[in-house]
């Protein structure tokens, strides 16, 4: 049995970014853990009935999203952890920073503004307590540039670099050819009249989409998509879920293709580690995967 730790910034990131790998390893009988660093206080609420939670005094959205995270991680079948000690009121140590330049970014508990050594020490303590064989998080640009995602990447790297016997670190990357295929699929499968936009082939891709040869590992398991969709539905404030696709508050559809790409990263140098042996993408995140 392999033990894996997935480190994420906000509730819903675990299912959106790494849900296929998580479910694949749960189905294998592996011991899977998710560490979430904030409660996503700055999330944009989609359902009108819950709009009053967004930006309200006292951060009621945080507690609502704590419940969403519990529902999603229960569906995924993982052990859930929250980074940092809670205060007397149950608030976690760090708060969603929002985007650079927002009022939230200057908040005294903003995760992106927290001391990196402090955050890395918290991450290291969690890694040492869980003892994973593999750690997974975002690439150096946090997938799409969110400052909290970048802070997670930097903190995980620093934590592992300081450990004498650190587990391997994988980061999320999508092969460009997959991203192109996903947009073609959306154009032909998204029902008309949904109100959700489909990116065109010429629209820019997020930074996590990279040249195919940089993606050295892949988890391909379409059988888990139904459960991934179920877990995403738990994040009702943030995600609209269709059959094989989802949309966030920007109303742009994305595919749930049942596959995820990864690359092994050297936590000390930040360089991608090329696979040894025959050329080609390796299946899964551990050596005995198939």
PDB file of C-alpha atoms in Angstrom:
ATOM      1  CA  UNK A   1       0.000   0.000   0.000  1.00  0.00           C
ATOM      2  CA  UNK A   2       1.255   3.446  -0.962  1.00  0.00           C
ATOM      3  CA  UNK A   3       0.569   6.536   1.139  1.00  0.00           C
ATOM      4  CA  UNK A   4       0.083   9.777  -0.806  1.00  0.00           C
ATOM      5  CA  UNK A   5      -0.293  13.381   0.374  1.00  0.00           C
ATOM      6  CA  UNK A   6      -1.932  16.000  -1.874  1.00  0.00           C
ATOM      7  CA  UNK A   7      -1.367  19.619  -0.762  1.00  0.00           C
ATOM      8  CA  UNK A   8      -3.821  22.293  -1.892  1.00  0.00           C
ATOM      9  CA  UNK A   9      -4.656  25.923  -1.201  1.00  0.00           C
ATOM     10  CA  UNK A  10      -8.465  25.957  -1.021  1.00  0.00           C
ATOM     11  CA  UNK A  11     -11.424  23.593  -0.758  1.00  0.00           C
ATOM     12  CA  UNK A  12     -12.346  22.228  -4.230  1.00  0.00           C
ATOM     13  CA  UNK A  13      -8.740  22.359  -5.524  1.00  0.00           C
ATOM     14  CA  UNK A  14      -8.245  18.782  -4.402  1.00  0.00           C
ATOM     15  CA  UNK A  15     -11.024  17.486  -6.655  1.00  0.00           C
ATOM     16  CA  UNK A  16     -10.545  19.880  -9.556  1.00  0.00           C
ATOM     17  CA  UNK A  17      -6.777  19.581  -9.917  1.00  0.00           C
ATOM     18  CA  UNK A  18      -5.997  16.079  -8.655  1.00  0.00           C
ATOM     19  CA  UNK A  19      -9.323  14.278  -8.288  1.00  0.00           C
ATOM     20  CA  UNK A  20      -8.468  11.578 -10.819  1.00  0.00           C
ATOM     21  CA  UNK A  21      -5.192  10.639  -9.133  1.00  0.00           C
ATOM     22  CA  UNK A  22      -6.792  10.741  -5.690  1.00  0.00           C
ATOM     23  CA  UNK A  23      -9.670   8.468  -6.685  1.00  0.00           C
ATOM     24  CA  UNK A  24      -7.413   6.166  -8.700  1.00  0.00           C
ATOM     25  CA  UNK A  25      -5.221   5.557  -5.667  1.00  0.00           C
ATOM     26  CA  UNK A  26      -8.174   5.209  -3.298  1.00  0.00           C
ATOM     27  CA  UNK A  27      -9.595   2.546  -5.623  1.00  0.00           C
ATOM     28  CA  UNK A  28      -6.205   0.767  -5.517  1.00  0.00           C
ATOM     29  CA  UNK A  29      -6.491   0.579  -1.737  1.00  0.00           C
ATOM     30  CA  UNK A  30      -3.823   3.194  -1.081  1.00  0.00           C
ATOM     31  CA  UNK A  31      -3.831   5.537   1.929  1.00  0.00           C
ATOM     32  CA  UNK A  32      -4.580   9.006   0.553  1.00  0.00           C
ATOM     33  CA  UNK A  33      -4.393  12.277   2.506  1.00  0.00           C
ATOM     34  CA  UNK A  34      -5.354  15.828   1.502  1.00  0.00           C
ATOM     35  CA  UNK A  35      -3.852  18.881   3.237  1.00  0.00           C
ATOM     36  CA  UNK A  36      -5.794  22.130   2.657  1.00  0.00           C
ATOM     37  CA  UNK A  37      -4.142  25.417   3.603  1.00  0.00           C
ATOM     38  CA  UNK A  38      -7.115  27.842   3.793  1.00  0.00           C
ATOM     39  CA  UNK A  39     -10.921  27.649   3.805  1.00  0.00           C
ATOM     40  CA  UNK A  40     -11.341  29.666   0.612  1.00  0.00           C
ATOM     41  CA  UNK A  41     -12.877  32.753   2.199  1.00  0.00           C
ATOM     42  CA  UNK A  42     -12.553  34.736  -1.038  1.00  0.00           C
ATOM     43  CA  UNK A  43     -14.366  32.248  -3.253  1.00  0.00           C
ATOM     44  CA  UNK A  44     -16.977  33.659  -5.637  1.00  0.00           C
ATOM     45  CA  UNK A  45     -20.358  32.163  -4.757  1.00  0.00           C
ATOM     46  CA  UNK A  46     -22.397  30.837  -7.672  1.00  0.00           C
ATOM     47  CA  UNK A  47     -25.859  29.920  -6.278  1.00  0.00           C
ATOM     48  CA  UNK A  48     -28.067  32.952  -5.687  1.00  0.00           C
ATOM     49  CA  UNK A  49     -29.468  31.361  -2.539  1.00  0.00           C
ATOM     50  CA  UNK A  50     -25.991  31.386  -0.985  1.00  0.00           C
ATOM     51  CA  UNK A  51     -24.794  34.743  -2.335  1.00  0.00           C
ATOM     52  CA  UNK A  52     -25.158  36.327   1.099  1.00  0.00           C
ATOM     53  CA  UNK A  53     -22.107  34.326   2.256  1.00  0.00           C
ATOM     54  CA  UNK A  54     -19.709  36.079  -0.119  1.00  0.00           C
ATOM     55  CA  UNK A  55     -17.761  38.913   1.495  1.00  0.00           C
ATOM     56  CA  UNK A  56     -19.935  38.940   4.616  1.00  0.00           C
ATOM     57  CA  UNK A  57     -18.612  40.016   8.006  1.00  0.00           C
ATOM     58  CA  UNK A  58     -17.204  37.169  10.046  1.00  0.00           C
ATOM     59  CA  UNK A  59     -16.366  35.075   6.977  1.00  0.00           C
ATOM     60  CA  UNK A  60     -19.404  32.768   7.069  1.00  0.00           C
ATOM     61  CA  UNK A  61     -18.296  31.414   3.689  1.00  0.00           C
ATOM     62  CA  UNK A  62     -15.311  29.827   5.461  1.00  0.00           C
ATOM     63  CA  UNK A  63     -17.488  27.601   7.620  1.00  0.00           C
ATOM     64  CA  UNK A  64     -19.731  26.747   4.704  1.00  0.00           C
ATOM     65  CA  UNK A  65     -16.739  25.738   2.615  1.00  0.00           C
ATOM     66  CA  UNK A  66     -15.338  23.745   5.536  1.00  0.00           C
ATOM     67  CA  UNK A  67     -18.514  21.689   5.278  1.00  0.00           C
ATOM     68  CA  UNK A  68     -18.167  21.428   1.508  1.00  0.00           C
ATOM     69  CA  UNK A  69     -14.608  20.170   1.918  1.00  0.00           C
ATOM     70  CA  UNK A  70     -15.763  17.560   4.426  1.00  0.00           C
ATOM     71  CA  UNK A  71     -18.416  16.357   1.996  1.00  0.00           C
ATOM     72  CA  UNK A  72     -16.016  16.189  -0.942  1.00  0.00           C
ATOM     73  CA  UNK A  73     -13.225  14.428   0.933  1.00  0.00           C
ATOM     74  CA  UNK A  74     -15.735  11.933   2.323  1.00  0.00           C
ATOM     75  CA  UNK A  75     -16.844  11.146  -1.224  1.00  0.00           C
ATOM     76  CA  UNK A  76     -13.222  10.873  -2.343  1.00  0.00           C
ATOM     77  CA  UNK A  77     -12.454   8.517   0.528  1.00  0.00           C
ATOM     78  CA  UNK A  78      -9.425  10.406   1.834  1.00  0.00           C
ATOM     79  CA  UNK A  79      -8.182  11.663   5.193  1.00  0.00           C
ATOM     80  CA  UNK A  80      -8.508  15.457   5.319  1.00  0.00           C
ATOM     81  CA  UNK A  81      -6.150  17.823   7.164  1.00  0.00           C
ATOM     82  CA  UNK A  82      -6.172  21.611   7.588  1.00  0.00           C
ATOM     83  CA  UNK A  83      -2.844  23.443   7.799  1.00  0.00           C
ATOM     84  CA  UNK A  84      -1.953  25.346  10.955  1.00  0.00           C
ATOM     85  CA  UNK A  85      -3.474  25.621  14.401  1.00  0.00           C
ATOM     86  CA  UNK A  86      -6.984  27.018  14.783  1.00  0.00           C
ATOM     87  CA  UNK A  87      -7.652  29.927  17.142  1.00  0.00           C
ATOM     88  CA  UNK A  88     -10.211  29.879  19.960  1.00  0.00           C
ATOM     89  CA  UNK A  89     -12.970  30.528  17.432  1.00  0.00           C
ATOM     90  CA  UNK A  90     -11.917  27.627  15.245  1.00  0.00           C
ATOM     91  CA  UNK A  91     -10.396  29.780  12.504  1.00  0.00           C
ATOM     92  CA  UNK A  92      -7.378  28.223  10.787  1.00  0.00           C
ATOM     93  CA  UNK A  93      -4.040  29.997  10.890  1.00  0.00           C
ATOM     94  CA  UNK A  94      -4.228  31.228   7.299  1.00  0.00           C
ATOM     95  CA  UNK A  95      -6.875  32.943   5.198  1.00  0.00           C
ATOM     96  CA  UNK A  96      -7.553  32.906   1.456  1.00  0.00           C
ATOM     97  CA  UNK A  97      -5.486  35.763  -0.022  1.00  0.00           C
ATOM     98  CA  UNK A  98      -7.632  36.431  -3.064  1.00  0.00           C
ATOM     99  CA  UNK A  99      -5.743  37.761  -6.049  1.00  0.00           C
ATOM    100  CA  UNK A 100      -2.796  40.167  -5.971  1.00  0.00           C
ATOM    101  CA  UNK A 101      -4.003  43.732  -5.354  1.00  0.00           C
ATOM    102  CA  UNK A 102      -7.263  42.769  -3.671  1.00  0.00           C
ATOM    103  CA  UNK A 103      -8.165  43.860  -0.148  1.00  0.00           C
ATOM    104  CA  UNK A 104      -7.896  40.232   0.972  1.00  0.00           C
ATOM    105  CA  UNK A 105      -4.291  40.112  -0.195  1.00  0.00           C
ATOM    106  CA  UNK A 106      -3.410  42.650   2.542  1.00  0.00           C
ATOM    107  CA  UNK A 107      -5.303  40.800   5.303  1.00  0.00           C
ATOM    108  CA  UNK A 108      -3.160  40.009   8.345  1.00  0.00           C
ATOM    109  CA  UNK A 109      -3.881  36.281   7.960  1.00  0.00           C
ATOM    110  CA  UNK A 110      -3.484  36.184   4.174  1.00  0.00           C
ATOM    111  CA  UNK A 111      -1.772  32.930   3.277  1.00  0.00           C
ATOM    112  CA  UNK A 112       0.318  34.441   0.492  1.00  0.00           C
ATOM    113  CA  UNK A 113       1.746  37.008   2.917  1.00  0.00           C
ATOM    114  CA  UNK A 114       2.623  34.536   5.648  1.00  0.00           C
ATOM    115  CA  UNK A 115       6.274  33.924   6.412  1.00  0.00           C
ATOM    116  CA  UNK A 116       7.469  31.216   4.031  1.00  0.00           C
ATOM    117  CA  UNK A 117       9.667  29.517   6.633  1.00  0.00           C
ATOM    118  CA  UNK A 118       6.722  29.401   9.026  1.00  0.00           C
ATOM    119  CA  UNK A 119       4.428  27.866   6.431  1.00  0.00           C
ATOM    120  CA  UNK A 120       7.112  25.416   5.324  1.00  0.00           C
ATOM    121  CA  UNK A 121       7.588  24.316   8.933  1.00  0.00           C
ATOM    122  CA  UNK A 122       3.841  23.645   9.215  1.00  0.00           C
ATOM    123  CA  UNK A 123       3.909  21.651   5.980  1.00  0.00           C
ATOM    124  CA  UNK A 124       6.977  19.708   7.098  1.00  0.00           C
ATOM    125  CA  UNK A 125       5.324  18.824  10.408  1.00  0.00           C
ATOM    126  CA  UNK A 126       2.331  17.444   8.524  1.00  0.00           C
ATOM    127  CA  UNK A 127       4.512  15.497   6.097  1.00  0.00           C
ATOM    128  CA  UNK A 128       6.491  13.988   8.961  1.00  0.00           C
ATOM    129  CA  UNK A 129       3.320  13.093  10.874  1.00  0.00           C
ATOM    130  CA  UNK A 130       1.704  11.368   7.864  1.00  0.00           C
ATOM    131  CA  UNK A 131       4.843   9.815   6.393  1.00  0.00           C
ATOM    132  CA  UNK A 132       3.769   9.771   2.734  1.00  0.00           C
ATOM    133  CA  UNK A 133       5.588   7.872   0.025  1.00  0.00           C
ATOM    134  CA  UNK A 134       4.635  10.592  -2.485  1.00  0.00           C
ATOM    135  CA  UNK A 135       3.711  14.291  -2.173  1.00  0.00           C
ATOM    136  CA  UNK A 136       1.716  16.083  -4.877  1.00  0.00           C
ATOM    137  CA  UNK A 137       1.030  19.787  -5.365  1.00  0.00           C
ATOM    138  CA  UNK A 138       0.896  22.545  -8.004  1.00  0.00           C
ATOM    139  CA  UNK A 139       3.615  23.629 -10.417  1.00  0.00           C
ATOM    140  CA  UNK A 140       5.673  26.752  -9.743  1.00  0.00           C
ATOM    141  CA  UNK A 141       2.955  29.033 -11.193  1.00  0.00           C
ATOM    142  CA  UNK A 142       0.239  27.463  -9.116  1.00  0.00           C
ATOM    143  CA  UNK A 143      -1.648  26.136 -12.096  1.00  0.00           C
ATOM    144  CA  UNK A 144      -3.042  29.500 -13.122  1.00  0.00           C
ATOM    145  CA  UNK A 145      -1.119  32.065 -11.090  1.00  0.00           C
ATOM    146  CA  UNK A 146      -3.176  32.276  -7.887  1.00  0.00           C
ATOM    147  CA  UNK A 147      -0.834  33.590  -5.148  1.00  0.00           C
ATOM    148  CA  UNK A 148      -2.041  30.986  -2.632  1.00  0.00           C
ATOM    149  CA  UNK A 149      -1.297  28.169  -5.064  1.00  0.00           C
ATOM    150  CA  UNK A 150       2.178  29.574  -5.622  1.00  0.00           C
ATOM    151  CA  UNK A 151       2.697  29.840  -1.860  1.00  0.00           C
ATOM    152  CA  UNK A 152       1.709  26.185  -1.489  1.00  0.00           C
ATOM    153  CA  UNK A 153       4.229  25.181  -4.155  1.00  0.00           C
ATOM    154  CA  UNK A 154       7.003  27.209  -2.552  1.00  0.00           C
ATOM    155  CA  UNK A 155       6.227  25.980   0.972  1.00  0.00           C
ATOM    156  CA  UNK A 156       6.072  22.328  -0.050  1.00  0.00           C
ATOM    157  CA  UNK A 157       9.341  22.637  -1.919  1.00  0.00           C
ATOM    158  CA  UNK A 158      11.064  24.275   1.024  1.00  0.00           C
ATOM    159  CA  UNK A 159       9.662  21.771   3.498  1.00  0.00           C
ATOM    160  CA  UNK A 160      10.845  18.775   1.488  1.00  0.00           C
ATOM    161  CA  UNK A 161      14.211  20.334   0.679  1.00  0.00           C
ATOM    162  CA  UNK A 162      14.889  20.607   4.407  1.00  0.00           C
ATOM    163  CA  UNK A 163      14.064  16.964   5.126  1.00  0.00           C
ATOM    164  CA  UNK A 164      16.975  14.480   5.119  1.00  0.00           C
ATOM    165  CA  UNK A 165      14.819  11.729   3.563  1.00  0.00           C
ATOM    166  CA  UNK A 166      12.034  13.490   1.726  1.00  0.00           C
ATOM    167  CA  UNK A 167       9.440  11.653  -0.359  1.00  0.00           C
ATOM    168  CA  UNK A 168       9.296  12.327  -4.113  1.00  0.00           C
ATOM    169  CA  UNK A 169       7.460  15.498  -5.127  1.00  0.00           C
ATOM    170  CA  UNK A 170       5.112  15.568  -8.114  1.00  0.00           C
ATOM    171  CA  UNK A 171       3.581  18.701  -9.620  1.00  0.00           C
ATOM    172  CA  UNK A 172       0.540  18.985 -11.850  1.00  0.00           C
ATOM    173  CA  UNK A 173       1.080  19.612 -15.563  1.00  0.00           C
ATOM    174  CA  UNK A 174      -1.259  19.082 -18.512  1.00  0.00           C
ATOM    175  CA  UNK A 175       0.215  18.025 -21.870  1.00  0.00           C
ATOM    176  CA  UNK A 176      -0.679  20.560 -24.546  1.00  0.00           C
ATOM    177  CA  UNK A 177      -2.096  17.853 -26.810  1.00  0.00           C
ATOM    178  CA  UNK A 178      -4.550  16.850 -24.054  1.00  0.00           C
ATOM    179  CA  UNK A 179      -5.644  20.438 -23.559  1.00  0.00           C
ATOM    180  CA  UNK A 180      -6.341  20.790 -27.290  1.00  0.00           C
ATOM    181  CA  UNK A 181      -8.313  17.530 -27.309  1.00  0.00           C
ATOM    182  CA  UNK A 182     -10.356  18.666 -24.309  1.00  0.00           C
ATOM    183  CA  UNK A 183     -11.465  21.863 -26.053  1.00  0.00           C
ATOM    184  CA  UNK A 184     -12.484  19.907 -29.130  1.00  0.00           C
ATOM    185  CA  UNK A 185     -14.469  17.531 -26.913  1.00  0.00           C
ATOM    186  CA  UNK A 186     -16.229  20.418 -25.151  1.00  0.00           C
ATOM    187  CA  UNK A 187     -17.221  22.012 -28.457  1.00  0.00           C
ATOM    188  CA  UNK A 188     -18.989  18.816 -29.514  1.00  0.00           C
ATOM    189  CA  UNK A 189     -20.372  17.605 -26.171  1.00  0.00           C
ATOM    190  CA  UNK A 190     -21.502  20.658 -24.202  1.00  0.00           C
ATOM    191  CA  UNK A 191     -25.276  20.932 -24.607  1.00  0.00           C
ATOM    192  CA  UNK A 192     -26.466  24.044 -26.423  1.00  0.00           C
ATOM    193  CA  UNK A 193     -28.202  26.684 -24.373  1.00  0.00           C
ATOM    194  CA  UNK A 194     -26.299  25.975 -21.169  1.00  0.00           C
ATOM    195  CA  UNK A 195     -25.012  29.539 -20.940  1.00  0.00           C
ATOM    196  CA  UNK A 196     -21.447  28.328 -20.477  1.00  0.00           C
ATOM    197  CA  UNK A 197     -18.690  29.347 -22.861  1.00  0.00           C
ATOM    198  CA  UNK A 198     -16.329  26.886 -24.513  1.00  0.00           C
ATOM    199  CA  UNK A 199     -12.756  28.124 -25.018  1.00  0.00           C
ATOM    200  CA  UNK A 200     -11.700  28.260 -28.641  1.00  0.00           C
ATOM    201  CA  UNK A 201      -8.526  26.528 -29.853  1.00  0.00           C
ATOM    202  CA  UNK A 202      -6.867  29.953 -30.120  1.00  0.00           C
ATOM    203  CA  UNK A 203      -7.640  31.107 -26.581  1.00  0.00           C
ATOM    204  CA  UNK A 204      -4.599  31.120 -24.277  1.00  0.00           C
ATOM    205  CA  UNK A 205      -4.000  28.132 -22.023  1.00  0.00           C
ATOM    206  CA  UNK A 206      -3.161  28.384 -18.306  1.00  0.00           C
ATOM    207  CA  UNK A 207       0.510  28.095 -17.332  1.00  0.00           C
ATOM    208  CA  UNK A 208       0.001  24.508 -16.171  1.00  0.00           C
ATOM    209  CA  UNK A 209      -0.457  23.462 -19.817  1.00  0.00           C
ATOM    210  CA  UNK A 210       3.022  22.597 -21.074  1.00  0.00           C
ATOM    211  CA  UNK A 211       4.783  20.851 -23.934  1.00  0.00           C
ATOM    212  CA  UNK A 212       3.970  17.158 -23.973  1.00  0.00           C
ATOM    213  CA  UNK A 213       7.522  15.987 -23.323  1.00  0.00           C
ATOM    214  CA  UNK A 214       7.619  17.822 -19.960  1.00  0.00           C
ATOM    215  CA  UNK A 215       4.837  15.621 -18.600  1.00  0.00           C
ATOM    216  CA  UNK A 216       6.578  12.447 -17.518  1.00  0.00           C
ATOM    217  CA  UNK A 217       3.796  10.709 -15.553  1.00  0.00           C
ATOM    218  CA  UNK A 218       0.094  10.274 -16.164  1.00  0.00           C
ATOM    219  CA  UNK A 219      -2.871   8.948 -14.225  1.00  0.00           C
ATOM    220  CA  UNK A 220      -5.486   7.838 -16.756  1.00  0.00           C
ATOM    221  CA  UNK A 221      -8.654   6.385 -15.230  1.00  0.00           C
ATOM    222  CA  UNK A 222     -11.968   7.403 -16.835  1.00  0.00           C
ATOM    223  CA  UNK A 223     -13.793   5.046 -14.462  1.00  0.00           C
ATOM    224  CA  UNK A 224     -13.436   7.552 -11.601  1.00  0.00           C
ATOM    225  CA  UNK A 225     -15.054  10.535 -13.347  1.00  0.00           C
ATOM    226  CA  UNK A 226     -18.511   9.785 -11.973  1.00  0.00           C
ATOM    227  CA  UNK A 227     -17.203   9.907  -8.405  1.00  0.00           C
ATOM    228  CA  UNK A 228     -15.136  13.001  -9.216  1.00  0.00           C
ATOM    229  CA  UNK A 229     -18.336  14.705 -10.356  1.00  0.00           C
ATOM    230  CA  UNK A 230     -20.061  13.636  -7.146  1.00  0.00           C
ATOM    231  CA  UNK A 231     -17.231  15.111  -5.060  1.00  0.00           C
ATOM    232  CA  UNK A 232     -17.355  18.341  -7.055  1.00  0.00           C
ATOM    233  CA  UNK A 233     -21.082  18.678  -6.395  1.00  0.00           C
ATOM    234  CA  UNK A 234     -20.243  18.936  -2.697  1.00  0.00           C
ATOM    235  CA  UNK A 235     -18.520  22.247  -3.527  1.00  0.00           C
ATOM    236  CA  UNK A 236     -21.874  23.837  -4.331  1.00  0.00           C
ATOM    237  CA  UNK A 237     -20.778  27.434  -3.838  1.00  0.00           C
ATOM    238  CA  UNK A 238     -17.926  27.196  -6.327  1.00  0.00           C
ATOM    239  CA  UNK A 239     -18.672  24.660  -9.051  1.00  0.00           C
ATOM    240  CA  UNK A 240     -21.427  23.799 -11.519  1.00  0.00           C
ATOM    241  CA  UNK A 241     -21.132  20.170 -12.645  1.00  0.00           C
ATOM    242  CA  UNK A 242     -22.368  18.661 -15.897  1.00  0.00           C
ATOM    243  CA  UNK A 243     -21.808  15.271 -17.473  1.00  0.00           C
ATOM    244  CA  UNK A 244     -18.087  15.158 -18.083  1.00  0.00           C
ATOM    245  CA  UNK A 245     -17.575  18.889 -17.571  1.00  0.00           C
ATOM    246  CA  UNK A 246     -17.703  21.646 -14.957  1.00  0.00           C
ATOM    247  CA  UNK A 247     -17.740  25.436 -14.782  1.00  0.00           C
ATOM    248  CA  UNK A 248     -16.654  27.943 -12.159  1.00  0.00           C
ATOM    249  CA  UNK A 249     -18.046  31.434 -11.562  1.00  0.00           C
ATOM    250  CA  UNK A 250     -16.477  32.666 -14.820  1.00  0.00           C
ATOM    251  CA  UNK A 251     -19.029  30.520 -16.716  1.00  0.00           C
ATOM    252  CA  UNK A 252     -16.313  28.907 -18.838  1.00  0.00           C
ATOM    253  CA  UNK A 253     -16.675  25.152 -19.251  1.00  0.00           C
ATOM    254  CA  UNK A 254     -13.814  22.756 -18.624  1.00  0.00           C
ATOM    255  CA  UNK A 255     -13.696  19.044 -19.339  1.00  0.00           C
ATOM    256  CA  UNK A 256     -13.393  16.261 -16.774  1.00  0.00           C
ATOM    257  CA  UNK A 257     -11.426  13.877 -18.997  1.00  0.00           C
ATOM    258  CA  UNK A 258     -10.478  11.179 -16.507  1.00  0.00           C
ATOM    259  CA  UNK A 259      -6.765  11.811 -16.909  1.00  0.00           C
ATOM    260  CA  UNK A 260      -4.144  13.993 -15.236  1.00  0.00           C
ATOM    261  CA  UNK A 261      -0.526  14.749 -16.052  1.00  0.00           C
ATOM    262  CA  UNK A 262       2.315  15.098 -13.580  1.00  0.00           C
ATOM    263  CA  UNK A 263       6.039  15.724 -13.477  1.00  0.00           C
ATOM    264  CA  UNK A 264       8.599  14.824 -10.834  1.00  0.00           C
ATOM    265  CA  UNK A 265      10.258  17.906  -9.322  1.00  0.00           C
ATOM    266  CA  UNK A 266      13.533  18.323  -7.460  1.00  0.00           C
ATOM    267  CA  UNK A 267      12.458  20.330  -4.375  1.00  0.00           C
ATOM    268  CA  UNK A 268      15.922  21.799  -3.867  1.00  0.00           C
ATOM    269  CA  UNK A 269      16.508  23.146  -7.370  1.00  0.00           C
ATOM    270  CA  UNK A 270      12.925  23.395  -8.623  1.00  0.00           C
ATOM    271  CA  UNK A 271      13.954  21.590 -11.795  1.00  0.00           C
ATOM    272  CA  UNK A 272      11.838  18.908 -13.394  1.00  0.00           C
ATOM    273  CA  UNK A 273      13.373  15.453 -13.115  1.00  0.00           C
ATOM    274  CA  UNK A 274      13.421  13.493 -16.338  1.00  0.00           C
ATOM    275  CA  UNK A 275      12.284   9.883 -16.154  1.00  0.00           C
ATOM    276  CA  UNK A 276      14.925   7.203 -16.324  1.00  0.00           C
ATOM    277  CA  UNK A 277      14.596   4.312 -18.711  1.00  0.00           C
ATOM    278  CA  UNK A 278      12.662   4.206 -22.012  1.00  0.00           C
ATOM    279  CA  UNK A 279      11.211   7.422 -23.352  1.00  0.00           C
ATOM    280  CA  UNK A 280       7.502   8.001 -22.899  1.00  0.00           C
ATOM    281  CA  UNK A 281       5.033   8.967 -20.221  1.00  0.00           C
ATOM    282  CA  UNK A 282       4.963   6.660 -17.221  1.00  0.00           C
ATOM    283  CA  UNK A 283       1.623   5.391 -15.902  1.00  0.00           C
ATOM    284  CA  UNK A 284       0.700   6.583 -12.421  1.00  0.00           C
ATOM    285  CA  UNK A 285       2.740   8.154  -9.644  1.00  0.00           C
ATOM    286  CA  UNK A 286       4.267   5.000  -8.187  1.00  0.00           C
ATOM    287  CA  UNK A 287       6.381   2.307  -9.760  1.00  0.00           C
ATOM    288  CA  UNK A 288       3.876  -0.531  -9.482  1.00  0.00           C
ATOM    289  CA  UNK A 289       0.999   1.338 -11.143  1.00  0.00           C
ATOM    290  CA  UNK A 290      -0.433   0.124 -14.407  1.00  0.00           C
TER     291      UNK A 290
END
